[in-house]
Structures are given as structure tokens and as C-alpha cells.
């Protein structure tokens, strides 16, 4: 492995962890829907929360695809994309930890954040 490719490999690993986090998150969808069954059918929570739950999974997949593209293509011009994805992922990880604490999903999201920050830091600027 060339030292010049480390940034791409670490960013690609971050994309993989983002996909894992999305998969873990989407597994909880059925539990959310089941937990809302006691609410009235016209409740805004019963209507909106399942979609919001899936939206976070979609958000993780979208960032994973963008970072995977950067990792596979590897142009120096992709650095801002990786930096932005790293920033969003760090904020996501902090937010999830603040809401749910330590569990497999927050750990995987944190691993993604660490990989993306590392990949962004090592990504060549020019």
C-alpha cells in the first residue's frame, strides 16, 4: 500500500462504517413503528416519526456514497467533500451520543467519523 493511497483507503473505510451505521439504524424501524401503534391514527408523531427515522438512514447512505466515490476516484479536488462529510459525521456522532449514549450504532458512527477525519486530514490539498 502506497503512502499516497492511505487517505483513500481510510475514507473508503469510513464510507463502509457509514453504510453499517445506516443498516443498523434501519433495523430499528420496525420497533419505532410498533412503539407508535398506541397513538391515535391522526397523530403527527405516528405519521412523521417513521419517515424521520428512515431519513437518518438515508442521510448516512448518501454520505457513504459520496465518500466512496471520492475514495475510489481519489482526485485532489474531492478533498472538500471528504472534509464536509467528516464534519457532518462528527456532528452526527456527537448528537447520537448525546441522545442515546454508548451502543453499537453510536460506536460504528464514531468509527466512521474517526476514519473520515483521518482521511480528510491526510487528503492531499493539491
mmCIF file of C-alpha atoms in Angstrom, residues 58-109:
data_model
loop_
_atom_site.group_PDB
_atom_site.id
_atom_site.type_symbol
_atom_site.label_atom_id
_atom_site.label_comp_id
_atom_site.label_asym_id
_atom_site.label_seq_id
_atom_site.Cartn_x
_atom_site.Cartn_y
_atom_site.Cartn_z
ATOM 1 C CA UNK A 58 -30.841 7.680 4.010
ATOM 2 C CA UNK A 59 -28.642 10.562 5.166
ATOM 3 C CA UNK A 60 -25.903 8.094 6.166
ATOM 4 C CA UNK A 61 -26.185 6.206 2.859
ATOM 5 C CA UNK A 62 -25.962 9.449 0.851
ATOM 6 C CA UNK A 63 -22.768 10.480 2.639
ATOM 7 C CA UNK A 64 -21.351 6.959 2.274
ATOM 8 C CA UNK A 65 -21.927 7.006 -1.488
ATOM 9 C CA UNK A 66 -20.329 10.445 -1.848
ATOM 10 C CA UNK A 67 -17.281 9.463 0.222
ATOM 11 C CA UNK A 68 -16.976 6.107 -1.555
ATOM 12 C CA UNK A 69 -16.904 7.967 -4.868
ATOM 13 C CA UNK A 70 -14.131 10.206 -3.573
ATOM 14 C CA UNK A 71 -12.201 7.217 -2.218
ATOM 15 C CA UNK A 72 -12.484 5.299 -5.484
ATOM 16 C CA UNK A 73 -11.774 8.227 -7.776
ATOM 17 C CA UNK A 74 -9.283 9.888 -5.472
ATOM 18 C CA UNK A 75 -8.980 13.317 -7.116
ATOM 19 C CA UNK A 76 -7.441 16.047 -5.012
ATOM 20 C CA UNK A 77 -10.493 18.153 -5.870
ATOM 21 C CA UNK A 78 -12.600 15.756 -3.731
ATOM 22 C CA UNK A 79 -10.914 16.926 -0.520
ATOM 23 C CA UNK A 80 -13.635 19.494 0.361
ATOM 24 C CA UNK A 81 -16.265 16.771 0.001
ATOM 25 C CA UNK A 82 -14.400 14.475 2.401
ATOM 26 C CA UNK A 83 -13.821 17.333 4.847
ATOM 27 C CA UNK A 84 -17.532 18.231 4.751
ATOM 28 C CA UNK A 85 -18.583 14.595 5.204
ATOM 29 C CA UNK A 86 -16.169 14.266 8.133
ATOM 30 C CA UNK A 87 -17.604 17.384 9.790
ATOM 31 C CA UNK A 88 -21.194 16.198 9.372
ATOM 32 C CA UNK A 89 -20.291 12.722 10.626
ATOM 33 C CA UNK A 90 -18.595 14.115 13.744
ATOM 34 C CA UNK A 91 -21.676 16.238 14.481
ATOM 35 C CA UNK A 92 -23.931 13.216 13.899
ATOM 36 C CA UNK A 93 -21.835 11.055 16.239
ATOM 37 C CA UNK A 94 -21.870 13.692 18.986
ATOM 38 C CA UNK A 95 -25.620 14.154 18.586
ATOM 39 C CA UNK A 96 -26.333 10.408 18.711
ATOM 40 C CA UNK A 97 -24.105 10.025 21.786
ATOM 41 C CA UNK A 98 -25.927 12.905 23.484
ATOM 42 C CA UNK A 99 -29.310 11.259 22.838
ATOM 43 C CA UNK A 100 -28.620 7.547 23.191
ATOM 44 C CA UNK A 101 -25.205 7.132 24.807
ATOM 45 C CA UNK A 102 -22.916 4.231 24.027
ATOM 46 C CA UNK A 103 -24.416 1.423 21.933
ATOM 47 C CA UNK A 104 -23.340 -0.384 18.775
ATOM 48 C CA UNK A 105 -24.829 2.269 16.468
ATOM 49 C CA UNK A 106 -23.069 5.180 18.145
ATOM 50 C CA UNK A 107 -19.790 3.250 18.200
ATOM 51 C CA UNK A 108 -19.991 2.437 14.467
ATOM 52 C CA UNK A 109 -20.866 6.051 13.684
#
